[in-house]
Amino acid sequence: MDENLNLWHIARTQFERAAPFIDDLHGWRGIAEWLFEPERTVRVTLPVVMDDGYVHLFTGYRVLHSQVLGPGKGGIRFHPNVDEDEVKALAAWMTWKCALVEIPFGGAKGGVQCDPTALSSEEKQRLTRRFIAALNHDIGPHTDIPAPDLYTDEATMATVYDTYAMMHPGENNLPAVTGKPLNLGGSHGRAAATAQGVVFATEHFLEVGGMPGLSGLAGTTIAIQGFGNAGRNAARLFHDAGAKVVAVSDTKGGIYDPHGLDLAAVVEHKDSTGSVSGVSGTKPLAPKEVLELPCNVLVPAAIENQITLENVDRVQARLIVEAANGPVTPAADVQLAARKVALLPDILANAGGVIVSYYEWVQNLQNQQWEEHDVVGRLRSKMHRAVEQVVTRCAAIRQGLNGYSEAWSAARPTEPPLPPPNLRTAAYSISLERLRLATKQRGVWP
Ligand code: NAD
């Protein structure tokens, strides 16, 4: 069966599945459209002088999805798949993520369509400068604040900061971008924050009894797809917490050792060869094979649309923790729920990145630098609280399902029946409820 892998369509499907579980449906439909559609979509053409002297044109996007709860917040990615629908979906997920973990930000995202692996660091820097200059007043510390994402890092954020600061002399520009290097207004704990949040979420989900038979990370087997900022740090932190990382992968392939990988050897191999493939004593895997191994917890930490109708039947993990944004499609979600495979959704599991970005922004506004244990302690509390809220909400909507189903059928008589609610639907329902309340409190201007 074919499935629609357009990310904006996927975001819509997820939104529609949660909408019936929002309290106070009265007047909801008009507000729902407002909460779903992006506030602003900007497309820019970027001429960049390449190292060979030729000018190459790139296309960039920045979507400000919502400012209902605060200024837009979201990363910038460099990737060949970047297009308007992808950036719109990623921006919407940021809105729902920030609402879920109760930080005073809306959602945004940006991207440039390019092959980052083919760019020299100088070309990447020129591209970043041109992108930030082209966005001009569309970003800023109180309107829309960028951060790192796929194939961008703290060096890219240093360039974003420098470019923005050149365009706004005489101001405190540090809060205009997060994920900066530590000595340039960055925060302790930001580099590993996404992965740290993934580990805190997984650990606490097990502690609160989310997976009968698994009460903690000690001895739990983990497979991770992707070995960049999110995947590499997650491997290290899961290992430090007592779990056994049995497989990791990147674009070139994967490696598997059922007894647990020697992570120091994997990191050294990745740094010296550019890939995790080929570490001695490990079984080689094709890039997507990592998703189908026997393990307790699977952590997709690469890109979107990795677990689809095509391979969902072969997933053997009992728990999926979405470090990446959008790695599991709505159709695969339904199949996993039917097989009682639990899933911690992206807007919950990978929220650690934006939570510590928020802490960085607060520190920058106050010209302060917090201690690492302070940042990590605050992150742990926020992740634990969000996990508890989502687990509780999921149980509540499952219990009250009949009442909700009737409300849904009455509101949308021609729509197909709702799939059984899962943790994603529960997380969305909390976020949308908070956004719904904020729009009600603020009113619709004018
Ligand atoms: P990154 O560029 O640092 O690393 C990406 C990794 O994924 C690399 O190891 C790359 O080889 C691998 N990869 C890419 N395509 C792949 C494929 N088709 N198959 C297997 N591996 C593949 O990026 P990142 O910052 O780690 O982001 C990874 C995911 O996490 C993205 O979905 C991103 O949106 C999400 N995320 C990142 C952050 C953050 O703070 N960096 C925060 C929240 C969510």
PDB file of C-alpha atoms in Angstrom, residues 41-282:
ATOM      1  CA  THR A  41       6.854  31.480   5.054  1.00  0.00           C
ATOM      2  CA  VAL A  42       9.921  33.104   3.504  1.00  0.00           C
ATOM      3  CA  ARG A  43      11.763  31.750   0.465  1.00  0.00           C
ATOM      4  CA  VAL A  44      15.109  33.269  -0.486  1.00  0.00           C
ATOM      5  CA  THR A  45      17.504  32.787  -3.396  1.00  0.00           C
ATOM      6  CA  LEU A  46      21.128  32.737  -2.299  1.00  0.00           C
ATOM      7  CA  PRO A  47      24.010  33.395  -4.716  1.00  0.00           C
ATOM      8  CA  VAL A  48      27.255  32.007  -3.311  1.00  0.00           C
ATOM      9  CA  VAL A  49      30.767  32.205  -4.773  1.00  0.00           C
ATOM     10  CA  MET A  50      32.105  28.646  -4.752  1.00  0.00           C
ATOM     11  CA  ASP A  51      35.770  27.766  -4.234  1.00  0.00           C
ATOM     12  CA  ASP A  52      36.234  27.366  -8.015  1.00  0.00           C
ATOM     13  CA  GLY A  53      35.086  30.985  -8.572  1.00  0.00           C
ATOM     14  CA  TYR A  54      31.687  30.108 -10.051  1.00  0.00           C
ATOM     15  CA  VAL A  55      28.492  31.523  -8.532  1.00  0.00           C
ATOM     16  CA  HIS A  56      26.020  28.853  -7.463  1.00  0.00           C
ATOM     17  CA  LEU A  57      22.380  29.612  -6.556  1.00  0.00           C
ATOM     18  CA  PHE A  58      20.847  27.947  -3.492  1.00  0.00           C
ATOM     19  CA  THR A  59      17.264  28.135  -2.205  1.00  0.00           C
ATOM     20  CA  GLY A  60      16.588  28.751   1.483  1.00  0.00           C
ATOM     21  CA  TYR A  61      13.413  28.793   3.567  1.00  0.00           C
ATOM     22  CA  ARG A  62      12.445  30.141   6.972  1.00  0.00           C
ATOM     23  CA  VAL A  63       9.014  29.375   8.356  1.00  0.00           C
ATOM     24  CA  LEU A  64       7.658  31.134  11.419  1.00  0.00           C
ATOM     25  CA  HIS A  65       4.889  28.773  12.392  1.00  0.00           C
ATOM     26  CA  SER A  66       3.447  30.328  15.544  1.00  0.00           C
ATOM     27  CA  GLN A  67       4.098  33.118  18.031  1.00  0.00           C
ATOM     28  CA  VAL A  68       1.075  32.337  20.170  1.00  0.00           C
ATOM     29  CA  LEU A  69       3.256  31.358  23.155  1.00  0.00           C
ATOM     30  CA  GLY A  70       6.338  33.459  22.353  1.00  0.00           C
ATOM     31  CA  PRO A  71       8.924  34.202  19.650  1.00  0.00           C
ATOM     32  CA  GLY A  72       9.551  31.523  17.041  1.00  0.00           C
ATOM     33  CA  LYS A  73      12.313  29.029  17.827  1.00  0.00           C
ATOM     34  CA  GLY A  74      13.821  26.397  15.575  1.00  0.00           C
ATOM     35  CA  GLY A  75      16.914  25.086  13.889  1.00  0.00           C
ATOM     36  CA  ILE A  76      18.482  25.623  10.495  1.00  0.00           C
ATOM     37  CA  ARG A  77      19.301  22.527   8.436  1.00  0.00           C
ATOM     38  CA  PHE A  78      21.409  22.062   5.321  1.00  0.00           C
ATOM     39  CA  HIS A  79      20.171  19.031   3.362  1.00  0.00           C
ATOM     40  CA  PRO A  80      19.203  18.035  -0.210  1.00  0.00           C
ATOM     41  CA  ASN A  81      15.604  17.150   0.890  1.00  0.00           C
ATOM     42  CA  VAL A  82      14.845  20.663   2.188  1.00  0.00           C
ATOM     43  CA  ASP A  83      11.713  22.141   0.611  1.00  0.00           C
ATOM     44  CA  GLU A  84       8.862  24.360   1.740  1.00  0.00           C
ATOM     45  CA  ASP A  85       6.610  21.557   2.991  1.00  0.00           C
ATOM     46  CA  GLU A  86       9.409  19.952   4.977  1.00  0.00           C
ATOM     47  CA  VAL A  87      10.324  23.241   6.671  1.00  0.00           C
ATOM     48  CA  LYS A  88       6.647  24.002   7.401  1.00  0.00           C
ATOM     49  CA  ALA A  89       6.217  20.632   9.114  1.00  0.00           C
ATOM     50  CA  LEU A  90       9.434  20.981  11.108  1.00  0.00           C
ATOM     51  CA  ALA A  91       8.343  24.478  12.206  1.00  0.00           C
ATOM     52  CA  ALA A  92       4.928  23.202  13.322  1.00  0.00           C
ATOM     53  CA  TRP A  93       6.583  20.409  15.318  1.00  0.00           C
ATOM     54  CA  MET A  94       8.659  23.092  17.072  1.00  0.00           C
ATOM     55  CA  THR A  95       5.474  24.953  18.087  1.00  0.00           C
ATOM     56  CA  TRP A  96       3.972  21.800  19.550  1.00  0.00           C
ATOM     57  CA  LYS A  97       7.268  20.781  21.204  1.00  0.00           C
ATOM     58  CA  CYS A  98       7.766  24.137  22.961  1.00  0.00           C
ATOM     59  CA  ALA A  99       4.134  24.119  24.129  1.00  0.00           C
ATOM     60  CA  LEU A 100       4.490  20.566  25.463  1.00  0.00           C
ATOM     61  CA  VAL A 101       7.585  21.271  27.569  1.00  0.00           C
ATOM     62  CA  GLU A 102       6.259  24.651  28.704  1.00  0.00           C
ATOM     63  CA  ILE A 103       8.888  27.027  27.427  1.00  0.00           C
ATOM     64  CA  PRO A 104       7.739  30.481  26.274  1.00  0.00           C
ATOM     65  CA  PHE A 105       8.558  30.031  22.590  1.00  0.00           C
ATOM     66  CA  GLY A 106       6.571  29.508  19.444  1.00  0.00           C
ATOM     67  CA  GLY A 107       7.821  27.400  16.543  1.00  0.00           C
ATOM     68  CA  ALA A 108       9.999  28.103  13.526  1.00  0.00           C
ATOM     69  CA  LYS A 109      12.453  26.293  11.266  1.00  0.00           C
ATOM     70  CA  GLY A 110      14.795  27.079   8.411  1.00  0.00           C
ATOM     71  CA  GLY A 111      16.706  25.192   5.813  1.00  0.00           C
ATOM     72  CA  VAL A 112      18.832  25.481   2.718  1.00  0.00           C
ATOM     73  CA  GLN A 113      18.525  22.913  -0.038  1.00  0.00           C
ATOM     74  CA  CYS A 114      22.093  21.758  -0.653  1.00  0.00           C
ATOM     75  CA  ASP A 115      24.436  18.792  -0.299  1.00  0.00           C
ATOM     76  CA  PRO A 116      26.379  19.837   2.812  1.00  0.00           C
ATOM     77  CA  THR A 117      28.867  16.978   2.375  1.00  0.00           C
ATOM     78  CA  ALA A 118      29.990  18.524  -0.935  1.00  0.00           C
ATOM     79  CA  LEU A 119      30.624  22.018   0.534  1.00  0.00           C
ATOM     80  CA  SER A 120      33.996  23.163   1.866  1.00  0.00           C
ATOM     81  CA  SER A 121      33.883  24.896   5.252  1.00  0.00           C
ATOM     82  CA  GLU A 122      34.472  28.254   3.513  1.00  0.00           C
ATOM     83  CA  GLU A 123      31.572  27.633   1.098  1.00  0.00           C
ATOM     84  CA  LYS A 124      29.355  26.642   4.023  1.00  0.00           C
ATOM     85  CA  GLN A 125      30.304  29.821   5.852  1.00  0.00           C
ATOM     86  CA  ARG A 126      29.540  32.030   2.817  1.00  0.00           C
ATOM     87  CA  LEU A 127      26.212  30.234   2.337  1.00  0.00           C
ATOM     88  CA  THR A 128      25.312  30.744   6.021  1.00  0.00           C
ATOM     89  CA  ARG A 129      26.179  34.462   5.892  1.00  0.00           C
ATOM     90  CA  ARG A 130      24.125  35.010   2.740  1.00  0.00           C
ATOM     91  CA  PHE A 131      21.160  33.121   4.221  1.00  0.00           C
ATOM     92  CA  ILE A 132      21.166  35.166   7.440  1.00  0.00           C
ATOM     93  CA  ALA A 133      21.596  38.428   5.511  1.00  0.00           C
ATOM     94  CA  ALA A 134      18.690  37.475   3.212  1.00  0.00           C
ATOM     95  CA  LEU A 135      16.423  36.678   6.185  1.00  0.00           C
ATOM     96  CA  ASN A 136      17.295  40.099   7.610  1.00  0.00           C
ATOM     97  CA  HIS A 137      14.499  41.288   9.956  1.00  0.00           C
ATOM     98  CA  ASP A 138      12.699  37.947   9.734  1.00  0.00           C
ATOM     99  CA  ILE A 139      14.922  36.642  12.536  1.00  0.00           C
ATOM    100  CA  GLY A 140      15.827  38.312  15.823  1.00  0.00           C
ATOM    101  CA  PRO A 141      16.026  37.680  19.588  1.00  0.00           C
ATOM    102  CA  HIS A 142      12.342  38.514  20.151  1.00  0.00           C
ATOM    103  CA  THR A 143      10.833  37.320  16.858  1.00  0.00           C
ATOM    104  CA  ASP A 144      12.496  34.130  15.572  1.00  0.00           C
ATOM    105  CA  ILE A 145      15.634  32.542  17.021  1.00  0.00           C
ATOM    106  CA  PRO A 146      17.635  29.952  15.000  1.00  0.00           C
ATOM    107  CA  ALA A 147      19.671  26.983  16.338  1.00  0.00           C
ATOM    108  CA  PRO A 148      21.574  23.984  14.880  1.00  0.00           C
ATOM    109  CA  ASP A 149      19.902  21.034  13.140  1.00  0.00           C
ATOM    110  CA  LEU A 150      20.910  18.510  10.462  1.00  0.00           C
ATOM    111  CA  TYR A 151      24.401  19.262   9.095  1.00  0.00           C
ATOM    112  CA  THR A 152      24.730  22.560  10.988  1.00  0.00           C
ATOM    113  CA  ASP A 153      26.610  22.877  14.277  1.00  0.00           C
ATOM    114  CA  GLU A 154      28.075  25.375  16.730  1.00  0.00           C
ATOM    115  CA  ALA A 155      30.543  26.621  14.099  1.00  0.00           C
ATOM    116  CA  THR A 156      27.560  27.413  11.837  1.00  0.00           C
ATOM    117  CA  MET A 157      25.831  29.168  14.756  1.00  0.00           C
ATOM    118  CA  ALA A 158      28.989  31.249  15.369  1.00  0.00           C
ATOM    119  CA  THR A 159      28.693  32.426  11.741  1.00  0.00           C
ATOM    120  CA  VAL A 160      24.972  33.132  12.208  1.00  0.00           C
ATOM    121  CA  TYR A 161      25.794  35.185  15.310  1.00  0.00           C
ATOM    122  CA  ASP A 162      28.643  37.079  13.630  1.00  0.00           C
ATOM    123  CA  THR A 163      26.535  37.925  10.582  1.00  0.00           C
ATOM    124  CA  TYR A 164      23.578  39.063  12.674  1.00  0.00           C
ATOM    125  CA  ALA A 165      25.877  41.101  14.973  1.00  0.00           C
ATOM    126  CA  MET A 166      27.444  42.881  11.959  1.00  0.00           C
ATOM    127  CA  MET A 167      23.930  43.832  10.835  1.00  0.00           C
ATOM    128  CA  HIS A 168      22.875  45.081  14.310  1.00  0.00           C
ATOM    129  CA  PRO A 169      25.849  46.951  15.803  1.00  0.00           C
ATOM    130  CA  GLY A 170      25.646  48.266  19.356  1.00  0.00           C
ATOM    131  CA  GLU A 171      23.094  45.712  20.608  1.00  0.00           C
ATOM    132  CA  ASN A 172      23.248  42.555  22.747  1.00  0.00           C
ATOM    133  CA  ASN A 173      22.864  40.121  19.848  1.00  0.00           C
ATOM    134  CA  LEU A 174      23.770  36.938  21.747  1.00  0.00           C
ATOM    135  CA  PRO A 175      20.101  35.910  22.236  1.00  0.00           C
ATOM    136  CA  ALA A 176      19.517  36.079  18.440  1.00  0.00           C
ATOM    137  CA  VAL A 177      20.784  32.503  17.977  1.00  0.00           C
ATOM    138  CA  THR A 178      21.371  29.477  20.251  1.00  0.00           C
ATOM    139  CA  GLY A 179      23.675  26.488  20.043  1.00  0.00           C
ATOM    140  CA  LYS A 180      26.665  28.858  19.916  1.00  0.00           C
ATOM    141  CA  PRO A 181      30.155  27.843  21.070  1.00  0.00           C
ATOM    142  CA  LEU A 182      30.617  28.059  24.833  1.00  0.00           C
ATOM    143  CA  ASN A 183      33.008  31.015  24.692  1.00  0.00           C
ATOM    144  CA  LEU A 184      30.644  32.925  22.396  1.00  0.00           C
ATOM    145  CA  GLY A 185      27.591  32.983  24.656  1.00  0.00           C
ATOM    146  CA  GLY A 186      26.784  29.285  24.350  1.00  0.00           C
ATOM    147  CA  SER A 187      25.395  27.318  27.277  1.00  0.00           C
ATOM    148  CA  HIS A 188      26.991  24.515  29.192  1.00  0.00           C
ATOM    149  CA  GLY A 189      25.126  21.335  28.292  1.00  0.00           C
ATOM    150  CA  ARG A 190      23.736  22.567  24.940  1.00  0.00           C
ATOM    151  CA  ALA A 191      25.927  20.391  22.690  1.00  0.00           C
ATOM    152  CA  ALA A 192      24.617  17.155  24.229  1.00  0.00           C
ATOM    153  CA  ALA A 193      21.199  18.511  25.274  1.00  0.00           C
ATOM    154  CA  THR A 194      19.087  16.756  22.646  1.00  0.00           C
ATOM    155  CA  ALA A 195      20.647  13.387  23.459  1.00  0.00           C
ATOM    156  CA  GLN A 196      20.558  14.061  27.200  1.00  0.00           C
ATOM    157  CA  GLY A 197      16.841  14.774  26.915  1.00  0.00           C
ATOM    158  CA  VAL A 198      16.361  11.537  24.947  1.00  0.00           C
ATOM    159  CA  VAL A 199      18.098   9.570  27.712  1.00  0.00           C
ATOM    160  CA  PHE A 200      16.168  11.315  30.525  1.00  0.00           C
ATOM    161  CA  ALA A 201      12.869  10.696  28.709  1.00  0.00           C
ATOM    162  CA  THR A 202      13.638   7.017  28.096  1.00  0.00           C
ATOM    163  CA  GLU A 203      14.877   6.446  31.626  1.00  0.00           C
ATOM    164  CA  HIS A 204      11.865   8.095  33.225  1.00  0.00           C
ATOM    165  CA  PHE A 205       9.383   6.359  30.917  1.00  0.00           C
ATOM    166  CA  LEU A 206      10.824   3.039  32.128  1.00  0.00           C
ATOM    167  CA  GLU A 207      10.811   4.234  35.769  1.00  0.00           C
ATOM    168  CA  VAL A 208       7.103   5.133  35.649  1.00  0.00           C
ATOM    169  CA  GLY A 209       6.284   1.664  34.314  1.00  0.00           C
ATOM    170  CA  GLY A 210       5.866   2.530  30.649  1.00  0.00           C
ATOM    171  CA  MET A 211       7.317  -0.823  29.569  1.00  0.00           C
ATOM    172  CA  PRO A 212       6.268  -3.727  31.767  1.00  0.00           C
ATOM    173  CA  GLY A 213       9.328  -5.938  32.356  1.00  0.00           C
ATOM    174  CA  LEU A 214      11.813  -3.084  31.842  1.00  0.00           C
ATOM    175  CA  SER A 215      12.216  -0.847  34.872  1.00  0.00           C
ATOM    176  CA  GLY A 216      15.446   1.020  34.061  1.00  0.00           C
ATOM    177  CA  LEU A 217      18.282   1.463  31.594  1.00  0.00           C
ATOM    178  CA  ALA A 218      20.736  -0.978  33.211  1.00  0.00           C
ATOM    179  CA  GLY A 219      21.326  -3.805  30.742  1.00  0.00           C
ATOM    180  CA  THR A 220      18.729  -2.501  28.270  1.00  0.00           C
ATOM    181  CA  THR A 221      19.822  -3.039  24.660  1.00  0.00           C
ATOM    182  CA  ILE A 222      19.762   0.018  22.388  1.00  0.00           C
ATOM    183  CA  ALA A 223      20.133   0.473  18.613  1.00  0.00           C
ATOM    184  CA  ILE A 224      20.697   3.981  17.237  1.00  0.00           C
ATOM    185  CA  GLN A 225      20.278   5.196  13.643  1.00  0.00           C
ATOM    186  CA  GLY A 226      22.468   8.260  12.930  1.00  0.00           C
ATOM    187  CA  PHE A 227      25.771   9.176  14.547  1.00  0.00           C
ATOM    188  CA  GLY A 228      25.757  12.978  14.519  1.00  0.00           C
ATOM    189  CA  ASN A 229      24.945  15.409  17.313  1.00  0.00           C
ATOM    190  CA  ALA A 230      21.872  13.506  18.528  1.00  0.00           C
ATOM    191  CA  GLY A 231      22.962   9.905  17.821  1.00  0.00           C
ATOM    192  CA  ARG A 232      26.588  10.040  18.922  1.00  0.00           C
ATOM    193  CA  ASN A 233      25.830  11.805  22.214  1.00  0.00           C
ATOM    194  CA  ALA A 234      22.876   9.486  22.859  1.00  0.00           C
ATOM    195  CA  ALA A 235      25.137   6.436  22.421  1.00  0.00           C
ATOM    196  CA  ARG A 236      27.591   7.804  24.989  1.00  0.00           C
ATOM    197  CA  LEU A 237      24.924   8.862  27.500  1.00  0.00           C
ATOM    198  CA  PHE A 238      22.940   5.603  27.225  1.00  0.00           C
ATOM    199  CA  HIS A 239      26.190   3.695  27.780  1.00  0.00           C
ATOM    200  CA  ASP A 240      27.070   5.880  30.799  1.00  0.00           C
ATOM    201  CA  ALA A 241      23.602   5.170  32.230  1.00  0.00           C
ATOM    202  CA  GLY A 242      24.277   1.417  32.119  1.00  0.00           C
ATOM    203  CA  ALA A 243      22.516   0.494  28.866  1.00  0.00           C
ATOM    204  CA  LYS A 244      24.124  -1.700  26.207  1.00  0.00           C
ATOM    205  CA  VAL A 245      24.434   0.040  22.813  1.00  0.00           C
ATOM    206  CA  VAL A 246      24.404  -2.866  20.350  1.00  0.00           C
ATOM    207  CA  ALA A 247      24.206  -1.020  17.005  1.00  0.00           C
ATOM    208  CA  VAL A 248      24.786   2.395  15.436  1.00  0.00           C
ATOM    209  CA  SER A 249      24.690   3.643  11.845  1.00  0.00           C
ATOM    210  CA  ASP A 250      25.260   6.630   9.559  1.00  0.00           C
ATOM    211  CA  THR A 251      24.683   7.327   5.850  1.00  0.00           C
ATOM    212  CA  LYS A 252      27.396   4.886   4.798  1.00  0.00           C
ATOM    213  CA  GLY A 253      26.218   1.875   6.835  1.00  0.00           C
ATOM    214  CA  GLY A 254      25.944   0.435  10.315  1.00  0.00           C
ATOM    215  CA  ILE A 255      27.643  -1.888  12.788  1.00  0.00           C
ATOM    216  CA  TYR A 256      26.237  -4.459  15.212  1.00  0.00           C
ATOM    217  CA  ASP A 257      27.589  -6.337  18.196  1.00  0.00           C
ATOM    218  CA  PRO A 258      24.963  -8.118  20.326  1.00  0.00           C
ATOM    219  CA  HIS A 259      27.386  -8.022  23.306  1.00  0.00           C
ATOM    220  CA  GLY A 260      27.594  -4.208  23.172  1.00  0.00           C
ATOM    221  CA  LEU A 261      29.788  -1.949  21.024  1.00  0.00           C
ATOM    222  CA  ASP A 262      33.117  -0.556  22.202  1.00  0.00           C
ATOM    223  CA  LEU A 263      32.008   3.089  21.860  1.00  0.00           C
ATOM    224  CA  ALA A 264      35.483   4.583  22.249  1.00  0.00           C
ATOM    225  CA  ALA A 265      36.606   2.503  19.244  1.00  0.00           C
ATOM    226  CA  VAL A 266      33.494   3.520  17.275  1.00  0.00           C
ATOM    227  CA  VAL A 267      34.074   7.238  17.936  1.00  0.00           C
ATOM    228  CA  GLU A 268      37.734   6.968  16.983  1.00  0.00           C
ATOM    229  CA  HIS A 269      36.836   5.115  13.761  1.00  0.00           C
ATOM    230  CA  LYS A 270      34.118   7.670  12.872  1.00  0.00           C
ATOM    231  CA  ASP A 271      36.501  10.588  13.456  1.00  0.00           C
ATOM    232  CA  SER A 272      39.313   9.071  11.422  1.00  0.00           C
ATOM    233  CA  THR A 273      37.318   7.571   8.492  1.00  0.00           C
ATOM    234  CA  GLY A 274      34.121   9.674   8.432  1.00  0.00           C
ATOM    235  CA  SER A 275      31.888   6.640   9.068  1.00  0.00           C
ATOM    236  CA  VAL A 276      31.074   4.107  11.785  1.00  0.00           C
ATOM    237  CA  SER A 277      31.256   1.333   9.167  1.00  0.00           C
ATOM    238  CA  GLY A 278      34.131  -1.087   9.452  1.00  0.00           C
ATOM    239  CA  VAL A 279      34.946  -1.084  13.188  1.00  0.00           C
ATOM    240  CA  SER A 280      36.780  -4.364  13.713  1.00  0.00           C
ATOM    241  CA  GLY A 281      34.915  -7.153  15.495  1.00  0.00           C
ATOM    242  CA  THR A 282      31.470  -5.787  14.502  1.00  0.00           C
TER     243      THR A 282
END
